[in-house]
Short mmCIF file of C-alpha atoms in Angstrom, two decimals:
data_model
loop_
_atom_site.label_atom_id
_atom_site.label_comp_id
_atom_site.label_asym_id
_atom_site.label_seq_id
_atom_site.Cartn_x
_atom_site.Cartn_y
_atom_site.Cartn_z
CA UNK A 1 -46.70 -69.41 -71.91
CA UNK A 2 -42.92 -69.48 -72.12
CA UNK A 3 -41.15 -69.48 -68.83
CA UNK A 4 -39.65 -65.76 -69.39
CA UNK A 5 -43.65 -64.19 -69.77
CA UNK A 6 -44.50 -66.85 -66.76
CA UNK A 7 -41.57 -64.74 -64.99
CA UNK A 8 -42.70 -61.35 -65.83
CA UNK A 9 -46.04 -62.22 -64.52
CA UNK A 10 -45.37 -63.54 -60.93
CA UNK A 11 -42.90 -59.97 -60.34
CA UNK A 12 -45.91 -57.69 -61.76
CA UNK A 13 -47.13 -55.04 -59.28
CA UNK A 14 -50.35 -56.54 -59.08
CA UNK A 15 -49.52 -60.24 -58.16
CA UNK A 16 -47.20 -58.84 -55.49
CA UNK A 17 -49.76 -56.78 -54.30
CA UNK A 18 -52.48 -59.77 -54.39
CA UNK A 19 -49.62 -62.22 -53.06
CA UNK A 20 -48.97 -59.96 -50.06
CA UNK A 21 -52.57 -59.76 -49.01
CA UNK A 22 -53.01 -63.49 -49.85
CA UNK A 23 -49.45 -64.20 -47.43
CA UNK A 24 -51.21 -61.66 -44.70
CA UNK A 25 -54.95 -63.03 -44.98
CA UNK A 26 -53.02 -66.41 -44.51
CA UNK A 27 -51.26 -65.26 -41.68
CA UNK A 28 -54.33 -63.49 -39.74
CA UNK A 29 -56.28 -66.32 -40.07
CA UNK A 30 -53.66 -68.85 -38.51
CA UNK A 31 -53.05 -66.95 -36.21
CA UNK A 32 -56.87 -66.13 -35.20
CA UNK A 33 -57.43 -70.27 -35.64
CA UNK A 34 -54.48 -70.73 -33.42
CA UNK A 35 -55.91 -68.71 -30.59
CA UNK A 36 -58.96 -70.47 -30.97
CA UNK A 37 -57.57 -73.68 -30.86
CA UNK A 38 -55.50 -72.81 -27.72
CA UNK A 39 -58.47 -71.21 -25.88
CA UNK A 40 -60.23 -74.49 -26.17
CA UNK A 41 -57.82 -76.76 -25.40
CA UNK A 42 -57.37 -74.57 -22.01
CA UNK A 43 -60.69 -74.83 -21.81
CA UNK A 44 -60.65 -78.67 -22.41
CA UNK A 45 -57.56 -78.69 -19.57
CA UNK A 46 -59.76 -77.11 -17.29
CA UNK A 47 -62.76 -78.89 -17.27
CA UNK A 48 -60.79 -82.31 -17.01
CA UNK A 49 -59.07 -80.33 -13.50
CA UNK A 50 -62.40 -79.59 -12.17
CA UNK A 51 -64.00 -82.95 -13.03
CA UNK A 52 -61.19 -84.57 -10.80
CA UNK A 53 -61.83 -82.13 -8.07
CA UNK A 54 -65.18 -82.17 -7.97
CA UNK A 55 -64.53 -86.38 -7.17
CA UNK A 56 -61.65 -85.25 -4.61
CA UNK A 57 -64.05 -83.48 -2.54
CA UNK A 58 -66.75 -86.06 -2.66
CA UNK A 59 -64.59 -88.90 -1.76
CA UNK A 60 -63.08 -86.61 1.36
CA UNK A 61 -66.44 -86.88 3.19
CA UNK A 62 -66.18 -90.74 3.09
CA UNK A 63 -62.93 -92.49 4.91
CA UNK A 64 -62.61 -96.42 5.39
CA UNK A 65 -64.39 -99.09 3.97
CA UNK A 66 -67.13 -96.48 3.54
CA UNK A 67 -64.78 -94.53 1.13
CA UNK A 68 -63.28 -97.90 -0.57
CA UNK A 69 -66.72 -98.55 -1.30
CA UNK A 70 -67.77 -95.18 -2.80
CA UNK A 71 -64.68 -95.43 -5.04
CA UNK A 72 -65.88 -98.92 -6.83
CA UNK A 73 -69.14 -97.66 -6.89
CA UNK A 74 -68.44 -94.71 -9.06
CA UNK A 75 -66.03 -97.18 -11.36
CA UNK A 76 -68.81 -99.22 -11.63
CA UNK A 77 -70.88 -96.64 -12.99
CA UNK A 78 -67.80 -95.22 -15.65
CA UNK A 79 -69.16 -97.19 -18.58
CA UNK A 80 -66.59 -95.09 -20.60
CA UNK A 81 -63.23 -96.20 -18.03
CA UNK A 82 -62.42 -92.84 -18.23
CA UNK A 83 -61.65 -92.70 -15.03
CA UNK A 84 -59.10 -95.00 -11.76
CA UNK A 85 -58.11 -94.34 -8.70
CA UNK A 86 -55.21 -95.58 -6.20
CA UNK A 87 -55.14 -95.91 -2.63
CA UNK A 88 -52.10 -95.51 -1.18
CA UNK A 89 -49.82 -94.86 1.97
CA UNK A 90 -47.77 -92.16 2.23
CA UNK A 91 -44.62 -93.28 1.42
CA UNK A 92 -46.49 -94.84 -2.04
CA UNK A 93 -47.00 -98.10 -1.66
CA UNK A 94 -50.15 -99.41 -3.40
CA UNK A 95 -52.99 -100.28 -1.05
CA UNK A 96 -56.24 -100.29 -2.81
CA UNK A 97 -57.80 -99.87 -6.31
CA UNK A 98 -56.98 -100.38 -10.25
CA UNK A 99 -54.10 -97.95 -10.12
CA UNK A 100 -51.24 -99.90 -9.45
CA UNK A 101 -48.43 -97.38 -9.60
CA UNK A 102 -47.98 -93.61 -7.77
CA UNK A 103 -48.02 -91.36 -10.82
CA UNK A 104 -44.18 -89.66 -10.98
CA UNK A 105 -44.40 -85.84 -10.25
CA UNK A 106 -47.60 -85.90 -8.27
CA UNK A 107 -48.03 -84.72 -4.60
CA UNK A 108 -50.20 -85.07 -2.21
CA UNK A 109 -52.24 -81.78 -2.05
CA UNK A 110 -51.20 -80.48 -4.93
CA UNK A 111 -52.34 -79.46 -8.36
CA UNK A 112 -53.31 -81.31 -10.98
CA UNK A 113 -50.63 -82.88 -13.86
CA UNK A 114 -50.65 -84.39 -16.90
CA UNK A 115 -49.20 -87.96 -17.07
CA UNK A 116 -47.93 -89.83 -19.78
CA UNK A 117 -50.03 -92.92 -19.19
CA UNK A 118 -50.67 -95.42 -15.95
CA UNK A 119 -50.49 -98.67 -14.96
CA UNK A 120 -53.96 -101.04 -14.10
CA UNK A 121 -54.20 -103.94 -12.47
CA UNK A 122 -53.21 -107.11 -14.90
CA UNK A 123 -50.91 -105.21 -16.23
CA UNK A 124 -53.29 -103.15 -18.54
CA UNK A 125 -51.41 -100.07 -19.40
CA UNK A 126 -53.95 -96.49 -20.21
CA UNK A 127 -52.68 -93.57 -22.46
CA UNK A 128 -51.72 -90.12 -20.75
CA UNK A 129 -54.28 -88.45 -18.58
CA UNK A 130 -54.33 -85.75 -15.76
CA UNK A 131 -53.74 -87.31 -11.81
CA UNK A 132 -54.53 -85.35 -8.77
CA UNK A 133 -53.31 -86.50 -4.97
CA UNK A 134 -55.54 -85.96 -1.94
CA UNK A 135 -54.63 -87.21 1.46
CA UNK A 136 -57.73 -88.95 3.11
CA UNK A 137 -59.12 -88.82 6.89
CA UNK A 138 -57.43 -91.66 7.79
CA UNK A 139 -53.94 -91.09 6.44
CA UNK A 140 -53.68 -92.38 3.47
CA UNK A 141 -53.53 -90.96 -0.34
CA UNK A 142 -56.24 -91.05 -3.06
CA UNK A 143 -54.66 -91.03 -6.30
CA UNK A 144 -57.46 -90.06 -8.88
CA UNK A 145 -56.51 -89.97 -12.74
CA UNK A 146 -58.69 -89.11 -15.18
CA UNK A 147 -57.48 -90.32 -18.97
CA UNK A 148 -57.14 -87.32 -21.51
CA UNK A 149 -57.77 -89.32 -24.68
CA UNK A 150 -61.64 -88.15 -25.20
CA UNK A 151 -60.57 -84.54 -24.67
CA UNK A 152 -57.90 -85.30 -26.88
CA UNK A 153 -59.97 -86.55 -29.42
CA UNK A 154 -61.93 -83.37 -29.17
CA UNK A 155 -58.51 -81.07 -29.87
CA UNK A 156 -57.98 -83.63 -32.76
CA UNK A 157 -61.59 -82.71 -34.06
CA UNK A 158 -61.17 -78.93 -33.60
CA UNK A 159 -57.73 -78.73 -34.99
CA UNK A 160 -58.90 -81.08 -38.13
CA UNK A 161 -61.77 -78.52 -38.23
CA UNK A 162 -59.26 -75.20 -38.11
CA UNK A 163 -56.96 -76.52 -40.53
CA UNK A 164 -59.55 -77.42 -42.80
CA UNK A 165 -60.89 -74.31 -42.50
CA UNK A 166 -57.64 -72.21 -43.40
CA UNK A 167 -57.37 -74.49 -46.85
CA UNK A 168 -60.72 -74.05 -47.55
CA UNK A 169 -60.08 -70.15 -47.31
CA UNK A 170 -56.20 -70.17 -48.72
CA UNK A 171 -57.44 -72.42 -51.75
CA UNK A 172 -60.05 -70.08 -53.48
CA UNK A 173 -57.54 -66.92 -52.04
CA UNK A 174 -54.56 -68.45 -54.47
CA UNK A 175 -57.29 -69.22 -57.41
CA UNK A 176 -58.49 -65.31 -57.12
CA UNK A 177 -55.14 -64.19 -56.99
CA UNK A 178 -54.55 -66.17 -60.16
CA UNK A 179 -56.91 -65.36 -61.98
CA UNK A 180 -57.18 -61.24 -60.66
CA UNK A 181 -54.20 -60.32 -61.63
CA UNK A 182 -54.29 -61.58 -65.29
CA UNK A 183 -56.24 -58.68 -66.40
CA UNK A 184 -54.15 -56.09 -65.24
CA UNK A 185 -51.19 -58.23 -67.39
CA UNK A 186 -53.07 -58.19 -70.22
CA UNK A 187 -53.58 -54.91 -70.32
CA UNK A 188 -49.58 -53.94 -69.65
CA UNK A 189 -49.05 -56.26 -72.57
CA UNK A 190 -51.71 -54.47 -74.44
CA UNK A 191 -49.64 -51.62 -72.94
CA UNK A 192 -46.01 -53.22 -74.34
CA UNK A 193 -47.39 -53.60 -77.94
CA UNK A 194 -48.26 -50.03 -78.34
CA UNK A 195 -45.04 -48.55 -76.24
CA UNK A 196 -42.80 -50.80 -79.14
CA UNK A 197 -44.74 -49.62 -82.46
CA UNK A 198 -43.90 -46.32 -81.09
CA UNK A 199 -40.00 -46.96 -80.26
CA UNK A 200 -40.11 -48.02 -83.65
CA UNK A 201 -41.30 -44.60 -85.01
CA UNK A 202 -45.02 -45.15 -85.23
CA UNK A 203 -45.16 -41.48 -82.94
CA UNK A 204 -49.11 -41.41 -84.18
CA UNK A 205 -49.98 -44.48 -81.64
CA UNK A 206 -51.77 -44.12 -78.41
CA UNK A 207 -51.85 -45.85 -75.22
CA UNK A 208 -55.04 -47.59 -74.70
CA UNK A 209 -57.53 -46.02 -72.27
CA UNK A 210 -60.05 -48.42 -70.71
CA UNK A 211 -63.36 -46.48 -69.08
CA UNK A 212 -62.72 -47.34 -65.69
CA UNK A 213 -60.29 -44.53 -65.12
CA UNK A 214 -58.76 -46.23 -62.79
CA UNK A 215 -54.84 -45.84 -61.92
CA UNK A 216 -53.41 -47.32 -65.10
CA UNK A 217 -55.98 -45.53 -67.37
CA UNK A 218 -54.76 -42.16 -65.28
CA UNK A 219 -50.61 -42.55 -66.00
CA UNK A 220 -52.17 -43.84 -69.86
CA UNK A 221 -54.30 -40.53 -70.34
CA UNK A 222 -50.33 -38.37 -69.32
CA UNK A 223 -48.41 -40.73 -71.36
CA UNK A 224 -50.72 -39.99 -74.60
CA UNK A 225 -50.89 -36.06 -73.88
CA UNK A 226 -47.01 -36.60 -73.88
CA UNK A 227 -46.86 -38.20 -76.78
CA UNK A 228 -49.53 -35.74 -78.60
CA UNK A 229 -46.50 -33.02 -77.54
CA UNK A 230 -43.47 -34.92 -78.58
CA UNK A 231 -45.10 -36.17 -82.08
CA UNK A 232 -46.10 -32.36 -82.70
CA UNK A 233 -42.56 -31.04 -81.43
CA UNK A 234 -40.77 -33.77 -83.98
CA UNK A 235 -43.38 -33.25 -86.73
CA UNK A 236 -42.47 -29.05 -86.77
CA UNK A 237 -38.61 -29.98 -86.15
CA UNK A 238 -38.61 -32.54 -89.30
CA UNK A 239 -40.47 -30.49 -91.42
CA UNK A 240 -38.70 -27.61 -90.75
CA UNK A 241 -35.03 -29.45 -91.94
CA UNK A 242 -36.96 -31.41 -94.66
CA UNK A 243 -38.50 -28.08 -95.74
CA UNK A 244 -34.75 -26.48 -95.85
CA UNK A 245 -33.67 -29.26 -97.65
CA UNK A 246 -36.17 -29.28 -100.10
CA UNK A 247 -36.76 -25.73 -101.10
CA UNK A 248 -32.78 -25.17 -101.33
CA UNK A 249 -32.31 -28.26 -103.70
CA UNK A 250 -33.72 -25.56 -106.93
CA UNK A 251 -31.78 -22.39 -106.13
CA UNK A 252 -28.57 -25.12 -105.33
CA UNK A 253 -29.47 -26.75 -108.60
CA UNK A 254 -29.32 -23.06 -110.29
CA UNK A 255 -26.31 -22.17 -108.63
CA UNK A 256 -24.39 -25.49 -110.32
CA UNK A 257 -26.04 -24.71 -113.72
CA UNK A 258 -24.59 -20.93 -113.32
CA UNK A 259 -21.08 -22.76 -112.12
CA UNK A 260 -20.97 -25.14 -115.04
CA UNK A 261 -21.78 -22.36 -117.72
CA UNK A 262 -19.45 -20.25 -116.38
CA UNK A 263 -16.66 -23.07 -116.27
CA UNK A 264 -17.69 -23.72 -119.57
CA UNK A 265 -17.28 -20.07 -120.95
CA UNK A 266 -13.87 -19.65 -119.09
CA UNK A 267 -12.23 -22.28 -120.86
CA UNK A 268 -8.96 -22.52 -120.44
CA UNK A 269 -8.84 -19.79 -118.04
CA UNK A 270 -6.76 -19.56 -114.98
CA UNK A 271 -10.07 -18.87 -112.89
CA UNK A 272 -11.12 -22.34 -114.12
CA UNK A 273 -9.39 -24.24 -110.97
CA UNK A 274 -11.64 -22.33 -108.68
CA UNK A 275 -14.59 -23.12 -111.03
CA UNK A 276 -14.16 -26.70 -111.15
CA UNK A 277 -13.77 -26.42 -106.95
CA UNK A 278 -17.12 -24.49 -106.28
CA UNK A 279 -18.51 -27.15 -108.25
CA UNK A 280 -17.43 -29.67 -106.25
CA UNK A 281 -18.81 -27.79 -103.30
CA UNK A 282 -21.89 -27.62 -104.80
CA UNK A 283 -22.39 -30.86 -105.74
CA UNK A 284 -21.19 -32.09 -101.86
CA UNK A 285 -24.02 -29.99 -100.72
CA UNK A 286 -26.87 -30.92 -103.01
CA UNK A 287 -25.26 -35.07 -102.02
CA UNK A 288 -25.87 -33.99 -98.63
CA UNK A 289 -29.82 -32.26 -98.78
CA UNK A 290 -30.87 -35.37 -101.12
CA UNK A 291 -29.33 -37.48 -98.57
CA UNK A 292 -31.63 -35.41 -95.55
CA UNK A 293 -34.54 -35.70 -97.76
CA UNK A 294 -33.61 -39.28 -98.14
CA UNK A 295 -33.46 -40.31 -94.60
CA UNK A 296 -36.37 -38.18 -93.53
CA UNK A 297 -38.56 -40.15 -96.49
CA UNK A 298 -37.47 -43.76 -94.84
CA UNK A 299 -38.35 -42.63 -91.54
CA UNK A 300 -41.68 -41.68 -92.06
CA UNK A 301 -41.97 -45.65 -93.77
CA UNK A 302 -43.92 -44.99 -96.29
CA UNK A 303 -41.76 -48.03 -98.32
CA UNK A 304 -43.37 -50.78 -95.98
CA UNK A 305 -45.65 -52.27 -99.24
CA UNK A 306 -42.64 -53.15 -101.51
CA UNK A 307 -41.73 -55.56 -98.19
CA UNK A 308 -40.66 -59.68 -100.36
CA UNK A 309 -38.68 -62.61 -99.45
CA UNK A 310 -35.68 -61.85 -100.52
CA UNK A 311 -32.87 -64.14 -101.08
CA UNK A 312 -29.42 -63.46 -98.92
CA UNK A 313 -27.31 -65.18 -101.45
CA UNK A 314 -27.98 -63.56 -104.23
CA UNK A 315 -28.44 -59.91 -102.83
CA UNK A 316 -24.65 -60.21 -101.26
CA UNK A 317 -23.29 -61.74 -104.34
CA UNK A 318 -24.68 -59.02 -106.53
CA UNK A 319 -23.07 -56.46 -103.39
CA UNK A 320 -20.28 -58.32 -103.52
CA UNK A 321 -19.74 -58.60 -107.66
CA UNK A 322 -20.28 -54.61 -107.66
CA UNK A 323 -17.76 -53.82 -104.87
CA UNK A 324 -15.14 -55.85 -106.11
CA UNK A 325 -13.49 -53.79 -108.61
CA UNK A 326 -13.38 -51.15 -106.00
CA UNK A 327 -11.70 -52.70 -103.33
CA UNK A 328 -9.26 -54.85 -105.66
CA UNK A 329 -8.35 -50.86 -106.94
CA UNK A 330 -6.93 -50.46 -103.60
CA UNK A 331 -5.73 -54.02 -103.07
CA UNK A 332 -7.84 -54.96 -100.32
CA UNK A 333 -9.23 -58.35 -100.36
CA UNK A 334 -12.99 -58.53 -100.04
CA UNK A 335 -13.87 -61.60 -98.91
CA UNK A 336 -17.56 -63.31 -99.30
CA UNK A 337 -18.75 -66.08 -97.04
CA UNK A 338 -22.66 -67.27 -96.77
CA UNK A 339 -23.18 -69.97 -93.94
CA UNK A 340 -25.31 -73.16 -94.83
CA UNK A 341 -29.13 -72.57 -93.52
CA UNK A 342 -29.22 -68.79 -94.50
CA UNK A 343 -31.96 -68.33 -96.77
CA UNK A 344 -34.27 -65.73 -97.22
CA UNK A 345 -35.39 -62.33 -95.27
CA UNK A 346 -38.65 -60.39 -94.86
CA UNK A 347 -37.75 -57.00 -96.41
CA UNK A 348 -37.66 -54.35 -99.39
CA UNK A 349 -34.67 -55.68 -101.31
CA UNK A 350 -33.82 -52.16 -102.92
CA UNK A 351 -33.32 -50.81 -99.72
CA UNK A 352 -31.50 -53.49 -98.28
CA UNK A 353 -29.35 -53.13 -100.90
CA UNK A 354 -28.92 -49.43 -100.27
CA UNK A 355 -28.26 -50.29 -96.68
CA UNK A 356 -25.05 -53.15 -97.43
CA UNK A 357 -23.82 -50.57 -100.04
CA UNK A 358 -23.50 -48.11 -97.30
CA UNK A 359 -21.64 -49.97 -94.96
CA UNK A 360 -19.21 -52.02 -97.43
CA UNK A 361 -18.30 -48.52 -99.20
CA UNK A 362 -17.38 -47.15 -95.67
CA UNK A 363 -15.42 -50.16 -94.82
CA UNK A 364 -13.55 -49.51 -98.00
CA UNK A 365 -13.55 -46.11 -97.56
CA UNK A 366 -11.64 -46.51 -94.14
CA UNK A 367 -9.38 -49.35 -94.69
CA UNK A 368 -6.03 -49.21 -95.43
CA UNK A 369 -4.35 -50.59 -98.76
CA UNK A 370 -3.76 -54.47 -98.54
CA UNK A 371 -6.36 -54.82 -95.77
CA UNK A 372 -9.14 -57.42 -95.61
CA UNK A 373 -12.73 -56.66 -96.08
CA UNK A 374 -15.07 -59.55 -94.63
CA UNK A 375 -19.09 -59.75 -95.98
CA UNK A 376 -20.45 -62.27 -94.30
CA UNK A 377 -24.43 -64.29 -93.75
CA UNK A 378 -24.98 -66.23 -90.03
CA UNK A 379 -27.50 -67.89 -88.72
CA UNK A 380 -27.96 -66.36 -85.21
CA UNK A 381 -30.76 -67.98 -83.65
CA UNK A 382 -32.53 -68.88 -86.84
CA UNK A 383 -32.89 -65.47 -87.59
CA UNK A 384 -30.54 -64.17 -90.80
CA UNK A 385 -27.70 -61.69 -89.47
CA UNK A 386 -25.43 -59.90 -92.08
CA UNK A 387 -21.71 -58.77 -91.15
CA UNK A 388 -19.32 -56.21 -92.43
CA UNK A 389 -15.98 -56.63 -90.66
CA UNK A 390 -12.92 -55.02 -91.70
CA UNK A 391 -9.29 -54.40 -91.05
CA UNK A 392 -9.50 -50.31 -90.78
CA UNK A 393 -8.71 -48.04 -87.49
CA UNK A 394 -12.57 -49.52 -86.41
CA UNK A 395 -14.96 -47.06 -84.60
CA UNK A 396 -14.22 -45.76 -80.62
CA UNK A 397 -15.82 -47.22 -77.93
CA UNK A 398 -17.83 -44.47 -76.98
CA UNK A 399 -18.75 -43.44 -80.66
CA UNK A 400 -20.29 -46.81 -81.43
CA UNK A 401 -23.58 -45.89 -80.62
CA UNK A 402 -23.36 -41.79 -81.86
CA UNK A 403 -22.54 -42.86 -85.43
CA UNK A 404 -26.33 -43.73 -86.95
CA UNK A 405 -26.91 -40.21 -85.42
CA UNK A 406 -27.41 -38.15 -88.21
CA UNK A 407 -24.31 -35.61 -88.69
CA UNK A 408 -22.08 -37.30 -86.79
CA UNK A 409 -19.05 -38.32 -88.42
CA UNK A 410 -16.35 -39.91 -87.25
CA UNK A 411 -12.69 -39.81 -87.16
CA UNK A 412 -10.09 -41.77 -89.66
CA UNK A 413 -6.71 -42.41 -88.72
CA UNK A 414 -5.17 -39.00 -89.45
CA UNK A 415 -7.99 -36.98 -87.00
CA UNK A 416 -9.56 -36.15 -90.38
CA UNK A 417 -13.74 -36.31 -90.51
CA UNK A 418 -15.04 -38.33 -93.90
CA UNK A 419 -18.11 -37.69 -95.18
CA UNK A 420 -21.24 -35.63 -94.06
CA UNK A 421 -22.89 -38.16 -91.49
CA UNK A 422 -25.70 -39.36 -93.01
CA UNK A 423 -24.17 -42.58 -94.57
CA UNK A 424 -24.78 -44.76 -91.39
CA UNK A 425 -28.21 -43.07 -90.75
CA UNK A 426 -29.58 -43.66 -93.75
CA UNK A 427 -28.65 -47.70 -93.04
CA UNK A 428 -30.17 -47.01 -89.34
CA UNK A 429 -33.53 -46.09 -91.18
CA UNK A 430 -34.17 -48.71 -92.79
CA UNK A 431 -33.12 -50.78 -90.17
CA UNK A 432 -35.71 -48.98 -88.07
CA UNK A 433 -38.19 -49.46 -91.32
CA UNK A 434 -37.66 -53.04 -91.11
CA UNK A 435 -37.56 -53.42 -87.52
CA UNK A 436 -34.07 -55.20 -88.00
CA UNK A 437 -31.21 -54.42 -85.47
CA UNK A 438 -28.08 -52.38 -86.54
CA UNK A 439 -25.13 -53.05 -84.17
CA UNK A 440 -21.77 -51.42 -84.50
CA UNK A 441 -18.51 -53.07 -82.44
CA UNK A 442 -15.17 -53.75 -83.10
CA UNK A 443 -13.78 -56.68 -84.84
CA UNK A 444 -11.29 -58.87 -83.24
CA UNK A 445 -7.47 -57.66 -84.03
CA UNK A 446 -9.31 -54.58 -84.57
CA UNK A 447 -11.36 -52.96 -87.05
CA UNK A 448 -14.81 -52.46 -87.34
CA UNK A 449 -17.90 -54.86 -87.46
CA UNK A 450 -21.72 -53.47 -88.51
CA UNK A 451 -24.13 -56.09 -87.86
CA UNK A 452 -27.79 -56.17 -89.34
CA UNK A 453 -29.98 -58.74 -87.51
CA UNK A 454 -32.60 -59.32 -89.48
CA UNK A 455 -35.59 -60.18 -87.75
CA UNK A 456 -38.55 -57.61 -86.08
CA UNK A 457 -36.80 -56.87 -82.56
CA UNK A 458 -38.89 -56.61 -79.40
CA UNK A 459 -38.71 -55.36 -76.41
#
C-alpha cells in the first residue's frame, strides 16, 4: 500500500468514527480502573489505620512493666516483622523498644501518618509504613508503626492486574478497528473506480449497491437514479444536435451543388463574386456540422479497438515534415525536439495524429510572421507528454479552461474570433477517449503552450 492510499485510509469516516470510540472505550475504562484502583488502596489505607488502633487500645489497658511486656510479646508473635513499637518520653527521647527514633510529623493523640521509613535497633533501617502516637497511663508515649510494604505489594498486584487488563481490552479494540474499517474502504474504492469511468464519459455505469441497504448503499441507490436522469437528459440533448447536424449535411450538400451550377452557368458574370462567396459560406457550414458529427462520434468512443503502441518519434516527425511547408510560408520557424527515453504511447495513432494537427495548425494559425513554433516530446514522470508552445498573443487566463468547450472561440490579437470552436474540442475528445490529459497555459515570454500527457489520469 503506498503511503498516499495508507493516508486516505486513516482520514476515512469510518476509521475516525472507530478511532473515536476506540480513544473513548480507552478512556472509560481508565478511568473506571482508576477508581477501582483508588477505592482499594483507600481501602488498603484504612485497614492498616485500624490494625494500629485496634493495638493502641489494647496496649492502653496495660501500663509498666506489665505493658513493656505485652509489647514484646506481640513482636514475638509477628513472624512477618510487620510491625515495632517505641517507648518514649514526652519530649522524645527513646526509652524502650526496637524503634529507635520518634517518627517526624507524628503527635501524640493524633491520627495516623504515613512515614517514609524508620529506624531499628542495630541500625536496621525498614521501608515507609503508617505510625500512630498514644500517650500511656504512666506518662509516657507508645509509638506504634506498622510497615506498608505488604499492602503495597497488594496495590502493585492490583495495579499490574488493571493495567493488564486495559491492554488486554485496547489490543483486540485497535486490531477490530483495523480490520472493521477496511471493508467500508474497499467499497469507496469500489466506489472511486466507477465515479472515474464515468468522469471519463462512461455515463452508462452505476454505483454498486450491496444488499445490506445500509447508509452507503442508500446515498449509492440517489447517486444512480441521478445518473439514470443526467445520462437520459445528455443522451436527448446530443442526439438532438447530432440529429441537426446530420439531417442538414444533404439539403447543405444540395444547396452547394445548386451554388456551384449556378456559378458555373454565370460565367463571367458580375453576380459571380457573390456566387463564389455563398459558396464559401456553405462550405464553412458543412466544415462545421462534419466537425459536430465528428466530435459527438469520439465521445461516444466507439474508436477504443484500433488502440497500438505507437511510436512518438515517428508520429511528430511525420507532423512535423507535413507542417513545415506551412509555417516556413509564413516564416515562422517550427522547431522539433524529442527528449532521450520517449518512446512509445498506448493509443489510436490516426487520432492522435488528428489531435497534434489540431493544435500545431492553431499555433500557426495565431502566430505572427517570423515567430517560433516549438513541438516538443518529455518525459514527465515516465509517462510521454507532448508540447505545442508558440510565440502568438497565447490564450487569457480565464479562457484557458473554456477553450475545449465546444463553440467557444477565442480572441486573436485584433479582437477578431477564428474559427468555429470545435478545433480544440475535437483534440479534448480524444484526449477524453484516451484518458490522456489536455492542459492549456501560457508559455514563458508569452504565447501559448497545449500539453497532452499521455498516460490514463486518475482521480
Amino acid at each position: 500500500m503506498s503511503s498516499t492510499r495508507l493516508t486516505e485510509g486513516w482520514r476515512s469516516s469510518s476509521s475516525r468514527l472507530l478511532g473515536l470510540y476506540c480513544l473513548l472505550f480507552i478512556a472509560w475504562s481508565s478511568v473506571l480502573l482508576g477508581v477501582v484502583y483508588w477505592r482499594v488502596s483507600n481501602y488498603l489505607d484504612d485497614m492498616s489505620e485500624s490494625a494500629l488502633l485496634q493495638r493502641a487500645h489494647l496496649f492502653h489497658r496495660f501500663q509498666g512493666d506489665v505493658l513493656d511486656d505485652a509489647l514484646n510479646d506481640s513482636l514475638r508473635y509477628d513472624i512477618h516483622g510487620t510491625y515495632a513499637y517505641g517507648m518514649f518520653t514526652a519530649q522524645g527521647k527513646h526509652l524502650a523498644g526496637p524503634l529507635m527514633a520518634f517518627p517526624a510529623g507524628v503527635r501524640a493523640d493524633q491520627p495516623s501518618r504515613e512515614i517514609p521509613g524508620w529506624l531499628l535497633a542495630g541500625g536496621e533501617r525498614r521501608e515507609a509504613g503508617r505510625a500512630l502516637a498514644v500517650s500511656t497511663q504512666d506518662q509516657r508515649v507508645l509509638v506504634l508503626v506498622r510497615q506498608s510494604g505488604k499492602l503495597s505489594g497488594v496495590n502493585s498486584i492490583i495495579l499490574d492486574a488493571l493495567l493488564w487488563g486495559i491492554s488486554l481490552t485496547v489490543i483486540p479494540g485497535l486490531a477490530g478497528w483495523y480490520f472493521l474499517r477496511r471493508r467500508p474502504l474497499k467499497r469507496i474504492q469500489q466506489i472511486e473506480g466507477v465515479t472515474n469511468r464515468i468522469i471519463a464519459g462512461d455515463l452508462g455505469q452505476r454505483l454498486p449497491v450491496s444488499d445490506r441497504r445500509d447508509e452507503i448503499d442508500r446515498l449509492s441507490s440517489i447517486v444512480n437514479a441521478m445518473l439514470e436522469r443526467i445520462e437520459q437528459l445528455m443522451t436527448e440533448v446530443k442526439g438532438v444536435c447530432d440529429n441537426i447536424a446530420h439531417d442538414l449535411r444533404t439539403p447543405l450538400t444540395r444547396l452547394r451543388a445548386h451554388l456551384y451550377r449556378t456559378r458555373v452557368e454565370l460565367g463571367d458574370s458580375p453576380h459571380t463574386v457573390q456566387m463564389d462567396k455563398a459558396l464559401a459560406e456553405t462550405d464553412l457550414l458543412m466544415a462545421r456540422f462534419s466537425a459536430l458529427l465528428r466530435v459527438s462520434e469520439l465521445e461516444s468512443g466507439q474508436r477504443r479497438s484500433a488502440f497500438e503502441d505507437v511510436d512518438v518519434a515517428a508520429l511528430l516527425g511525420e507532423l512535423h515534415e507535413f507542417y513545415l511547408p506551412l509555417a516556413e510560408e509564413k516564416r515562422q520557424a517550427l522547431v522539433l525536439e524529442i527528449e532521450s527515453g520517449v518512446h512509445t504511447l498506448r493509443g489510436d495513432r490516426e487520432l492522435l495524429f488528428e489531435a497534434l494537427a489540431n493544435l500545431l495548425s492553431n499555433a500557426i494559425r495565431f502566430t505572427p510572421e517570423a515567430g517560433r513554433i516549438l513541438l516538443r516530446a518529455v518525459d514527465d514522470d515516465g509517462v510521454p507528454r507532448i508540447d505545442v508552445m508558440d510565440t502568438g498573443p497565447g490564450i487569457a487566463e480565464q479562457d484557458r479552461e473554456l477553450v475545449f468547450q465546444r463553440f467557444f472561440q477565442g480572441q486573436d490579437e485584433a479582437g477578431r474570433a477564428e474559427g468555429f470552436g470545435l478545433g480544440l474540442s475535437i483534440v479534448a475528445a480524444i484526449a477524453g477517449l484516451h484518458g490522456f490529459r489536455l492542459r492549456a497555459s501560457g508559455a514563458e515570454g508569452g504565447g501559448a503552450w497545449l500539453s497532452l500527457r499521455c498516460a490514463p489520469e486518475t482521480l
